């Protein structure tokens, strides 16, 4: 037995596996074994195939503590320069997001600050944000580019994203969002900018291995369907999956467009139509809900959660961490907000930040607790899964984070 002993065995755990038919895939009095960065065994303690000490090199009792898969934040813009706290003031005084954007604030003001920041400064400013997400249970983090809008700064953002992952031991997935906003220098040449993105930036960055997926902002203040189609066609040629900021402020039928490309996800979706939902259901495209942006923009139109459920569209939840519309640094809080604001059940919200979030990134090796999956676990100072959504704020609920079998943080 010695040669094949597990590296680590956790006992007396309350396991939210998100597998099987039970709510949360819950296993009480559970045991979970880790080996070589993977989950080797999951089940009830009394079903273990032997005495714990004979099975694993290291055995630990968790005294009933809740264990979940490491959380997956599948939509963030957390690498950026500067901040936009002053816009918060403007919005509270009645200005809309669109008005601020059209007046030269909004995304393009972050673009100026991001272009001005060197790689070190960008890294230093972004690191505490990534740390905050990690401190609340995130083990896989998606980060988009899109505040450079020219080749060098887009590259710098994606490099910083990768470096954050290496520094923190997190798995970072990087998404190219060249079609985020029209840069001021292309104000009179939309076509030229779309061509730059499609013909130069995306192929070059993809060749450097910096791009895991391609996104666009399909919106009145962003890009049209035809422009989005151009970048999706190029992504397809390069063999890259696509996702889309769709139906956030208006209905441009973006969800159906990304579904046509068998996209991984359509994100935001407050203005999603019935035909968009049907197209997503047919394509298996995940609906990523972003309650932080809904909250910060004081939106009132809700994403059509009942219809998504009725069509069996998988629902994910993410922070959308960004300086303009969602300065949100807790994925657990995003899940809680998805319950209070969007009426997801706690179980739906938690599936949304684990198994369905992984799916929104095209990852099937994580997001649940099952043999063979990555050993990405969060151990909590909690007993019931719903508490992850129920407590508002309160860093320090995380007891230990395990990423690919390595213990990353013990905040006990
Ligand atoms: N939708 C959003 O919510 C963010 N980007 C996007 O396309 C906002 C980004 C920002 O305002 O800086
Ligand atoms: Fe976003």
Tab-separated table of C-alpha atoms and ligand atoms in Angstrom:
chain	number	residue	atom	x	y	z
A	1	UNK	CA	0.000	0.000	0.000
A	2	UNK	CA	2.856	2.379	0.833
A	3	UNK	CA	3.867	3.228	-2.716
A	4	UNK	CA	0.363	4.290	-3.679
A	5	UNK	CA	-0.467	6.048	-0.409
A	6	UNK	CA	-2.380	9.268	-0.910
A	7	UNK	CA	-0.530	12.509	-0.174
A	8	UNK	CA	-3.237	13.864	2.068
A	9	UNK	CA	-6.547	12.710	3.505
A	10	UNK	CA	-9.084	15.104	5.039
A	11	UNK	CA	-11.645	13.559	7.396
A	12	UNK	CA	-14.804	14.768	9.159
A	13	UNK	CA	-15.543	17.188	6.360
A	14	UNK	CA	-18.886	18.493	5.120
A	15	UNK	CA	-18.338	18.144	1.384
A	16	UNK	CA	-20.269	20.227	-1.148
A	17	UNK	CA	-19.272	18.166	-4.180
A	18	UNK	CA	-21.735	19.533	-6.777
A	19	UNK	CA	-21.971	15.990	-8.127
A	20	UNK	CA	-24.902	13.595	-7.897
A	21	UNK	CA	-28.540	14.327	-7.153
A	22	UNK	CA	-28.398	15.593	-3.595
A	23	UNK	CA	-28.632	19.343	-2.939
A	24	UNK	CA	-25.106	20.763	-3.326
A	25	UNK	CA	-23.971	17.155	-3.864
A	26	UNK	CA	-23.599	17.235	-0.095
A	27	UNK	CA	-21.742	14.476	1.759
A	28	UNK	CA	-21.843	14.716	5.561
A	29	UNK	CA	-19.114	13.068	7.568
A	30	UNK	CA	-17.092	13.001	4.400
A	31	UNK	CA	-13.527	12.216	3.487
A	32	UNK	CA	-11.489	13.504	0.565
A	33	UNK	CA	-8.065	12.310	-0.542
A	34	UNK	CA	-5.539	14.233	-2.624
A	35	UNK	CA	-2.676	12.863	-4.642
A	36	UNK	CA	-0.311	14.505	-7.123
A	37	UNK	CA	-2.456	17.605	-7.388
A	38	UNK	CA	-5.640	15.684	-8.134
A	39	UNK	CA	-8.551	14.464	-6.085
A	40	UNK	CA	-8.001	10.736	-5.550
A	41	UNK	CA	-11.067	9.739	-3.536
A	42	UNK	CA	-14.301	11.379	-2.291
A	43	UNK	CA	-16.998	9.805	-0.167
A	44	UNK	CA	-18.351	9.101	3.256
A	45	UNK	CA	-15.736	8.453	5.862
A	46	UNK	CA	-17.214	5.064	6.740
A	47	UNK	CA	-16.762	3.967	3.130
A	48	UNK	CA	-13.000	4.561	3.114
A	49	UNK	CA	-11.186	1.484	1.797
A	50	UNK	CA	-9.025	1.109	4.927
A	51	UNK	CA	-7.667	2.754	8.037
A	52	UNK	CA	-6.846	6.434	7.398
A	53	UNK	CA	-3.234	6.216	8.578
A	54	UNK	CA	-2.582	3.327	6.231
A	55	UNK	CA	-4.169	5.180	3.314
A	56	UNK	CA	-2.393	8.541	3.376
A	57	UNK	CA	0.886	10.140	4.345
A	58	UNK	CA	-0.924	12.994	6.047
A	59	UNK	CA	-4.302	12.692	7.770
A	60	UNK	CA	-6.247	15.608	9.177
A	61	UNK	CA	-9.654	15.974	10.803
A	62	UNK	CA	-11.684	19.029	9.833
A	63	UNK	CA	-14.204	18.753	12.680
A	64	UNK	CA	-17.167	19.097	10.334
A	65	UNK	CA	-15.871	22.116	8.402
A	66	UNK	CA	-17.357	22.808	4.985
A	67	UNK	CA	-15.207	21.956	1.954
A	68	UNK	CA	-16.155	23.236	-1.499
A	69	UNK	CA	-14.394	23.187	-4.832
A	70	UNK	CA	-12.097	26.197	-5.172
A	71	UNK	CA	-14.206	29.025	-6.536
A	72	UNK	CA	-13.895	30.031	-10.197
A	73	UNK	CA	-14.273	33.720	-11.082
A	74	UNK	CA	-15.032	33.429	-14.792
A	75	UNK	CA	-15.358	37.142	-15.711
A	76	UNK	CA	-13.052	39.903	-14.451
A	77	UNK	CA	-11.246	42.957	-15.755
A	78	UNK	CA	-9.007	43.215	-12.721
A	79	UNK	CA	-5.815	44.346	-14.455
A	80	UNK	CA	-6.085	48.101	-14.998
A	81	UNK	CA	-4.387	51.376	-14.121
A	82	UNK	CA	-5.874	54.089	-11.908
A	83	UNK	CA	-9.411	54.013	-10.599
A	84	UNK	CA	-12.769	55.617	-11.320
A	85	UNK	CA	-13.997	56.457	-7.844
A	86	UNK	CA	-14.994	59.938	-9.042
A	87	UNK	CA	-17.484	58.378	-11.479
A	88	UNK	CA	-19.202	56.789	-8.526
A	89	UNK	CA	-19.901	60.317	-7.316
A	90	UNK	CA	-21.092	61.437	-10.754
A	91	UNK	CA	-23.481	58.508	-11.011
A	92	UNK	CA	-24.857	59.134	-7.551
A	93	UNK	CA	-25.538	62.662	-8.731
A	94	UNK	CA	-27.608	61.387	-11.607
A	95	UNK	CA	-25.223	60.828	-14.537
A	96	UNK	CA	-25.728	57.516	-16.345
A	97	UNK	CA	-22.940	55.110	-17.308
A	98	UNK	CA	-23.587	55.835	-20.976
A	99	UNK	CA	-23.480	59.603	-20.434
A	100	UNK	CA	-20.165	59.349	-18.612
A	101	UNK	CA	-18.774	57.103	-21.353
A	102	UNK	CA	-19.907	59.448	-24.112
A	103	UNK	CA	-18.331	62.392	-22.269
A	104	UNK	CA	-14.885	60.767	-22.367
A	105	UNK	CA	-15.032	59.107	-18.969
A	106	UNK	CA	-15.789	55.452	-18.607
A	107	UNK	CA	-13.666	52.802	-20.242
A	108	UNK	CA	-11.527	55.226	-22.247
A	109	UNK	CA	-10.371	57.038	-19.105
A	110	UNK	CA	-9.137	53.730	-17.686
A	111	UNK	CA	-7.466	53.138	-21.039
A	112	UNK	CA	-5.435	56.344	-20.582
A	113	UNK	CA	-4.368	55.332	-17.069
A	114	UNK	CA	-3.529	51.788	-18.160
A	115	UNK	CA	-1.459	52.947	-21.126
A	116	UNK	CA	0.459	55.278	-18.817
A	117	UNK	CA	1.287	52.517	-16.342
A	118	UNK	CA	4.380	50.398	-16.946
A	119	UNK	CA	4.287	46.657	-16.411
A	120	UNK	CA	5.531	46.906	-12.830
A	121	UNK	CA	2.998	49.556	-11.871
A	122	UNK	CA	0.184	47.604	-13.498
A	123	UNK	CA	1.245	44.473	-11.672
A	124	UNK	CA	1.564	46.263	-8.326
A	125	UNK	CA	-1.853	47.898	-8.661
A	126	UNK	CA	-3.572	44.677	-9.694
A	127	UNK	CA	-1.979	42.326	-7.154
A	128	UNK	CA	-4.083	43.368	-4.121
A	129	UNK	CA	-7.253	42.850	-6.139
A	130	UNK	CA	-6.244	39.327	-7.104
A	131	UNK	CA	-5.221	38.684	-3.487
A	132	UNK	CA	-8.624	39.831	-2.249
A	133	UNK	CA	-10.389	37.362	-4.544
A	134	UNK	CA	-8.073	34.572	-3.454
A	135	UNK	CA	-8.658	35.426	0.222
A	136	UNK	CA	-12.344	34.740	-0.343
A	137	UNK	CA	-11.903	31.352	-1.989
A	138	UNK	CA	-10.996	31.843	-5.664
A	139	UNK	CA	-8.577	29.316	-7.171
A	140	UNK	CA	-9.216	29.951	-10.894
A	141	UNK	CA	-9.463	33.481	-12.189
A	142	UNK	CA	-10.297	34.790	-15.630
A	143	UNK	CA	-8.809	38.190	-16.512
A	144	UNK	CA	-9.629	40.155	-19.655
A	145	UNK	CA	-7.531	42.643	-21.540
A	146	UNK	CA	-9.327	45.625	-23.079
A	147	UNK	CA	-7.933	48.696	-21.353
A	148	UNK	CA	-4.989	48.962	-23.746
A	149	UNK	CA	-6.701	49.041	-27.139
A	150	UNK	CA	-3.296	49.124	-28.820
A	151	UNK	CA	-0.878	46.238	-29.217
A	152	UNK	CA	1.691	47.019	-26.521
A	153	UNK	CA	-0.702	47.763	-23.691
A	154	UNK	CA	-2.972	44.822	-24.520
A	155	UNK	CA	0.106	42.596	-24.394
A	156	UNK	CA	1.206	44.157	-21.105
A	157	UNK	CA	-2.202	43.502	-19.546
A	158	UNK	CA	-2.180	39.861	-20.590
A	159	UNK	CA	1.384	39.409	-19.364
A	160	UNK	CA	0.485	40.946	-16.021
A	161	UNK	CA	-2.523	38.620	-15.827
A	162	UNK	CA	-0.269	35.600	-16.306
A	163	UNK	CA	2.245	36.959	-13.812
A	164	UNK	CA	-0.450	37.396	-11.179
A	165	UNK	CA	-1.260	33.719	-11.549
A	166	UNK	CA	2.369	32.683	-11.238
A	167	UNK	CA	2.961	34.946	-8.243
A	168	UNK	CA	-0.101	33.840	-6.316
A	169	UNK	CA	-0.148	30.206	-7.429
A	170	UNK	CA	-3.581	30.741	-8.959
A	171	UNK	CA	-4.699	29.445	-12.327
A	172	UNK	CA	-5.328	32.549	-14.445
A	173	UNK	CA	-7.134	32.264	-17.791
A	174	UNK	CA	-6.620	35.266	-20.008
A	175	UNK	CA	-9.202	36.603	-22.419
A	176	UNK	CA	-8.480	39.048	-25.233
A	177	UNK	CA	-11.057	41.872	-25.245
A	178	UNK	CA	-9.696	44.122	-27.994
A	179	UNK	CA	-13.236	45.140	-28.934
A	180	UNK	CA	-13.989	46.714	-25.559
A	181	UNK	CA	-14.164	50.376	-26.565
A	182	UNK	CA	-13.139	52.443	-29.557
A	183	UNK	CA	-9.844	54.179	-28.704
A	184	UNK	CA	-9.924	57.952	-29.187
A	185	UNK	CA	-7.272	57.896	-31.906
A	186	UNK	CA	-9.622	55.781	-34.027
A	187	UNK	CA	-12.681	57.943	-33.363
A	188	UNK	CA	-13.167	58.492	-37.075
A	189	UNK	CA	-12.010	55.082	-38.224
A	190	UNK	CA	-13.977	52.301	-36.558
A	191	UNK	CA	-13.207	49.984	-39.381
A	192	UNK	CA	-9.487	50.595	-39.054
A	193	UNK	CA	-9.580	49.728	-35.377
A	194	UNK	CA	-11.559	46.518	-35.908
A	195	UNK	CA	-9.062	45.558	-38.607
A	196	UNK	CA	-6.137	46.254	-36.258
A	197	UNK	CA	-7.727	44.028	-33.603
A	198	UNK	CA	-8.597	41.196	-35.986
A	199	UNK	CA	-5.621	41.207	-38.315
A	200	UNK	CA	-2.772	42.227	-36.031
A	201	UNK	CA	-3.383	42.249	-32.313
A	202	UNK	CA	-5.303	38.992	-31.913
A	203	UNK	CA	-3.108	36.822	-34.154
A	204	UNK	CA	0.095	38.204	-32.603
A	205	UNK	CA	-1.039	37.807	-28.996
A	206	UNK	CA	-2.432	34.353	-29.700
A	207	UNK	CA	0.883	33.321	-31.243
A	208	UNK	CA	2.597	34.411	-28.034
A	209	UNK	CA	0.332	32.072	-26.071
A	210	UNK	CA	-1.310	34.921	-24.180
A	211	UNK	CA	-4.908	34.264	-25.224
A	212	UNK	CA	-7.190	31.515	-23.895
A	213	UNK	CA	-10.438	33.008	-25.239
A	214	UNK	CA	-11.791	36.015	-27.150
A	215	UNK	CA	-14.486	38.398	-25.889
A	216	UNK	CA	-16.138	41.597	-27.197
A	217	UNK	CA	-18.478	44.289	-25.843
A	218	UNK	CA	-21.471	44.099	-28.186
A	219	UNK	CA	-23.436	47.183	-27.203
A	220	UNK	CA	-24.575	50.609	-28.395
A	221	UNK	CA	-21.561	52.189	-26.682
A	222	UNK	CA	-19.368	49.269	-27.706
A	223	UNK	CA	-19.329	47.318	-30.969
A	224	UNK	CA	-21.981	46.177	-33.440
A	225	UNK	CA	-22.916	42.618	-34.276
A	226	UNK	CA	-21.093	42.892	-37.601
A	227	UNK	CA	-17.908	44.063	-35.886
A	228	UNK	CA	-18.220	41.338	-33.256
A	229	UNK	CA	-18.636	38.783	-36.025
A	230	UNK	CA	-15.319	39.855	-37.533
A	231	UNK	CA	-13.375	39.179	-34.352
A	232	UNK	CA	-15.260	35.904	-33.798
A	233	UNK	CA	-14.387	34.753	-37.306
A	234	UNK	CA	-10.728	35.436	-36.618
A	235	UNK	CA	-10.918	33.640	-33.265
A	236	UNK	CA	-12.439	30.640	-35.015
A	237	UNK	CA	-9.611	30.606	-37.563
A	238	UNK	CA	-7.130	30.633	-34.702
A	239	UNK	CA	-8.970	27.851	-32.882
A	240	UNK	CA	-9.861	30.059	-29.915
A	241	UNK	CA	-13.199	29.880	-28.052
A	242	UNK	CA	-15.375	32.982	-27.833
A	243	UNK	CA	-17.589	34.634	-25.225
A	244	UNK	CA	-19.505	37.906	-25.286
A	245	UNK	CA	-20.627	40.877	-23.192
A	246	UNK	CA	-24.214	40.700	-24.418
A	247	UNK	CA	-27.506	42.401	-23.641
A	248	UNK	CA	-26.139	44.413	-20.713
A	249	UNK	CA	-27.668	47.802	-21.517
A	250	UNK	CA	-29.781	46.966	-24.571
A	251	UNK	CA	-30.756	44.002	-26.753
A	252	UNK	CA	-28.509	43.671	-29.813
A	253	UNK	CA	-29.205	39.936	-30.040
A	254	UNK	CA	-25.616	39.247	-29.013
A	255	UNK	CA	-26.493	36.057	-27.143
A	256	UNK	CA	-27.746	34.434	-30.340
A	257	UNK	CA	-24.586	35.590	-32.112
A	258	UNK	CA	-22.213	34.058	-29.596
A	259	UNK	CA	-24.355	30.905	-29.546
A	260	UNK	CA	-24.001	30.688	-33.320
A	261	UNK	CA	-20.232	30.393	-32.749
A	262	UNK	CA	-20.856	27.774	-30.038
A	263	UNK	CA	-19.436	30.299	-27.596
A	264	UNK	CA	-18.518	29.411	-24.057
A	265	UNK	CA	-20.693	32.099	-22.488
A	266	UNK	CA	-22.851	35.165	-22.899
A	267	UNK	CA	-22.364	37.551	-20.007
A	268	UNK	CA	-24.590	40.189	-18.277
A	269	UNK	CA	-27.887	39.447	-20.100
A	270	UNK	CA	-30.299	41.816	-18.349
A	271	UNK	CA	-31.912	42.555	-21.735
A	272	UNK	CA	-31.801	38.972	-23.046
A	273	UNK	CA	-34.734	37.965	-25.278
A	274	UNK	CA	-36.593	34.668	-25.523
A	275	UNK	CA	-34.926	33.857	-28.845
A	276	UNK	CA	-31.498	34.548	-27.323
A	277	UNK	CA	-32.260	32.102	-24.525
A	278	UNK	CA	-33.359	29.408	-26.968
A	279	UNK	CA	-30.177	29.871	-29.007
A	280	UNK	CA	-28.006	29.624	-25.888
A	281	UNK	CA	-29.810	26.494	-24.741
A	282	UNK	CA	-29.299	24.827	-28.125
A	283	UNK	CA	-25.598	25.718	-28.220
A	284	UNK	CA	-24.820	24.906	-24.575
A	285	UNK	CA	-23.629	28.480	-24.014
A	286	UNK	CA	-23.411	29.395	-20.316
A	287	UNK	CA	-25.277	32.460	-18.987
A	288	UNK	CA	-22.868	34.436	-16.811
A	289	UNK	CA	-24.723	36.771	-14.452
A	290	UNK	CA	-22.871	39.762	-13.015
A	291	UNK	CA	-24.794	41.190	-10.070
A	292	UNK	CA	-21.956	43.559	-9.127
A	293	UNK	CA	-22.512	45.623	-12.280
A	294	UNK	CA	-26.285	45.495	-11.852
A	295	UNK	CA	-25.872	46.768	-8.298
A	296	UNK	CA	-23.262	49.454	-8.964
A	297	UNK	CA	-25.203	50.851	-11.937
A	298	UNK	CA	-28.422	50.664	-9.888
A	299	UNK	CA	-30.065	48.791	-12.728
A	300	UNK	CA	-33.647	47.696	-12.343
A	301	UNK	CA	-34.126	45.317	-15.240
A	302	UNK	CA	-33.432	41.769	-14.092
A	303	UNK	CA	-31.868	39.032	-16.201
A	304	UNK	CA	-34.571	36.487	-17.177
A	305	UNK	CA	-33.618	33.857	-14.632
A	306	UNK	CA	-36.883	31.895	-14.772
A	307	UNK	CA	-36.649	31.507	-18.534
A	308	UNK	CA	-32.981	30.502	-18.339
A	309	UNK	CA	-33.953	27.837	-15.809
A	310	UNK	CA	-36.899	26.687	-17.909
A	311	UNK	CA	-34.613	26.184	-20.919
A	312	UNK	CA	-31.924	24.453	-18.874
A	313	UNK	CA	-29.271	27.077	-19.673
A	314	UNK	CA	-26.406	26.640	-17.195
A	315	UNK	CA	-26.020	29.753	-15.040
A	316	UNK	CA	-22.699	31.068	-13.746
A	317	UNK	CA	-21.999	34.068	-11.522
A	318	UNK	CA	-18.864	36.230	-11.569
A	319	UNK	CA	-17.555	39.468	-10.061
A	320	UNK	CA	-16.943	41.398	-13.325
A	321	UNK	CA	-14.290	43.111	-11.157
A	322	UNK	CA	-13.591	46.381	-13.002
A	323	UNK	CA	-13.077	50.033	-12.088
A	324	UNK	CA	-16.202	51.387	-13.739
A	325	UNK	CA	-19.248	49.240	-13.212
A	326	UNK	CA	-18.291	46.570	-10.707
A	327	UNK	CA	-15.535	47.328	-8.197
A	328	UNK	CA	-16.314	44.023	-6.508
A	329	UNK	CA	-13.586	41.986	-4.831
A	330	UNK	CA	-15.466	39.010	-3.437
A	331	UNK	CA	-16.878	36.214	-5.573
A	332	UNK	CA	-18.686	34.911	-2.501
A	333	UNK	CA	-20.451	38.263	-2.225
A	334	UNK	CA	-21.293	38.106	-5.952
A	335	UNK	CA	-22.971	34.754	-5.267
A	336	UNK	CA	-24.892	36.273	-2.353
A	337	UNK	CA	-25.973	39.194	-4.517
A	338	UNK	CA	-27.132	36.772	-7.221
A	339	UNK	CA	-29.484	35.378	-4.567
A	340	UNK	CA	-30.796	38.647	-3.144
A	341	UNK	CA	-30.919	40.633	-6.401
A	342	UNK	CA	-31.551	37.966	-9.052
A	343	UNK	CA	-33.381	35.381	-6.913
A	344	UNK	CA	-31.044	32.511	-7.569
A	345	UNK	CA	-31.192	29.874	-4.877
A	346	UNK	CA	-27.980	29.572	-2.845
A	347	UNK	CA	-27.389	26.230	-4.541
A	348	UNK	CA	-27.753	27.775	-8.010
A	349	UNK	CA	-25.463	30.647	-7.057
A	350	UNK	CA	-22.833	28.256	-5.713
A	351	UNK	CA	-23.028	26.031	-8.782
A	352	UNK	CA	-22.607	29.333	-10.603
A	353	UNK	CA	-19.239	30.080	-8.975
A	354	UNK	CA	-17.956	26.506	-9.244
A	355	UNK	CA	-19.024	23.950	-11.805
A	356	UNK	CA	-20.846	26.290	-14.209
A	357	UNK	CA	-18.134	28.951	-13.954
A	358	UNK	CA	-15.564	26.342	-14.946
A	359	UNK	CA	-17.748	25.443	-17.899
A	360	UNK	CA	-17.930	29.140	-18.893
A	361	UNK	CA	-14.139	28.936	-19.240
A	362	UNK	CA	-14.239	25.645	-21.138
A	363	UNK	CA	-12.700	23.776	-18.187
A	364	UNK	CA	-14.052	20.361	-17.246
A	365	UNK	CA	-11.290	19.400	-14.810
A	366	UNK	CA	-12.508	21.502	-11.873
A	367	UNK	CA	-15.487	23.126	-10.223
A	368	UNK	CA	-16.634	19.972	-8.403
A	369	UNK	CA	-15.246	17.453	-5.927
A	370	UNK	CA	-14.767	14.157	-7.732
A	371	UNK	CA	-11.917	11.713	-8.334
A	372	UNK	CA	-9.628	12.775	-11.163
A	373	UNK	CA	-10.429	16.489	-10.969
A	374	UNK	CA	-7.841	19.081	-9.939
A	375	UNK	CA	-7.316	19.238	-6.191
A	376	UNK	CA	-8.615	22.817	-5.930
A	377	UNK	CA	-10.444	23.095	-2.608
A	378	UNK	CA	-11.669	25.765	-0.256
A	379	UNK	CA	-12.041	24.838	3.414
A	380	UNK	CA	-14.326	27.216	5.311
A	381	UNK	CA	-14.999	28.207	8.908
A	382	UNK	CA	-18.598	27.287	8.119
A	383	UNK	CA	-20.823	24.195	8.277
A	384	UNK	CA	-23.455	24.684	5.567
A	385	UNK	CA	-22.970	25.660	1.930
A	386	UNK	CA	-25.745	28.279	1.983
A	387	UNK	CA	-23.707	30.275	4.507
A	388	UNK	CA	-21.300	31.159	1.701
A	389	UNK	CA	-24.079	33.281	0.201
A	390	UNK	CA	-25.707	34.278	3.463
A	391	UNK	CA	-22.839	36.114	5.188
A	392	UNK	CA	-22.387	39.581	3.703
A	393	UNK	CA	-18.753	40.655	3.736
A	394	UNK	CA	-16.433	39.218	6.345
A	395	UNK	CA	-13.132	38.131	4.936
A	396	UNK	CA	-11.685	35.517	7.239
A	397	UNK	CA	-14.320	32.862	6.663
A	398	UNK	CA	-11.810	30.963	4.551
A	399	UNK	CA	-9.798	28.481	6.562
A	400	UNK	CA	-7.560	27.005	3.887
A	401	UNK	CA	-7.215	27.148	0.129
A	402	UNK	CA	-5.716	24.245	-1.777
A	403	UNK	CA	-4.675	24.748	-5.391
A	404	UNK	CA	-3.587	21.667	-7.327
A	405	UNK	CA	-2.904	19.969	-4.024
A	406	UNK	CA	-0.782	22.796	-2.597
A	407	UNK	CA	-1.993	24.577	0.494
A	408	UNK	CA	-2.032	28.292	-0.350
A	409	UNK	CA	-3.530	30.149	2.564
A	410	UNK	CA	-4.409	29.268	6.098
A	411	UNK	CA	-6.154	32.298	7.456
A	412	UNK	CA	-7.268	30.523	10.641
B	1	LIG	N1	-19.057	45.810	-19.484
B	1	LIG	C1	-18.771	46.086	-18.224
B	1	LIG	O1	-19.535	46.003	-17.294
B	1	LIG	C2	-17.376	46.467	-18.145
B	1	LIG	N2	-16.935	46.306	-19.483
B	1	LIG	C3	-17.945	45.958	-20.216
B	1	LIG	O2	-17.818	45.751	-21.402
B	1	LIG	C4	-17.204	47.889	-17.716
B	1	LIG	C5	-15.796	48.326	-17.889
B	1	LIG	C6	-15.566	49.729	-17.425
B	1	LIG	O3	-16.495	50.544	-17.260
B	1	LIG	O4	-14.381	50.052	-17.221
B	2	LIG	FE1	-17.245	42.755	-18.057
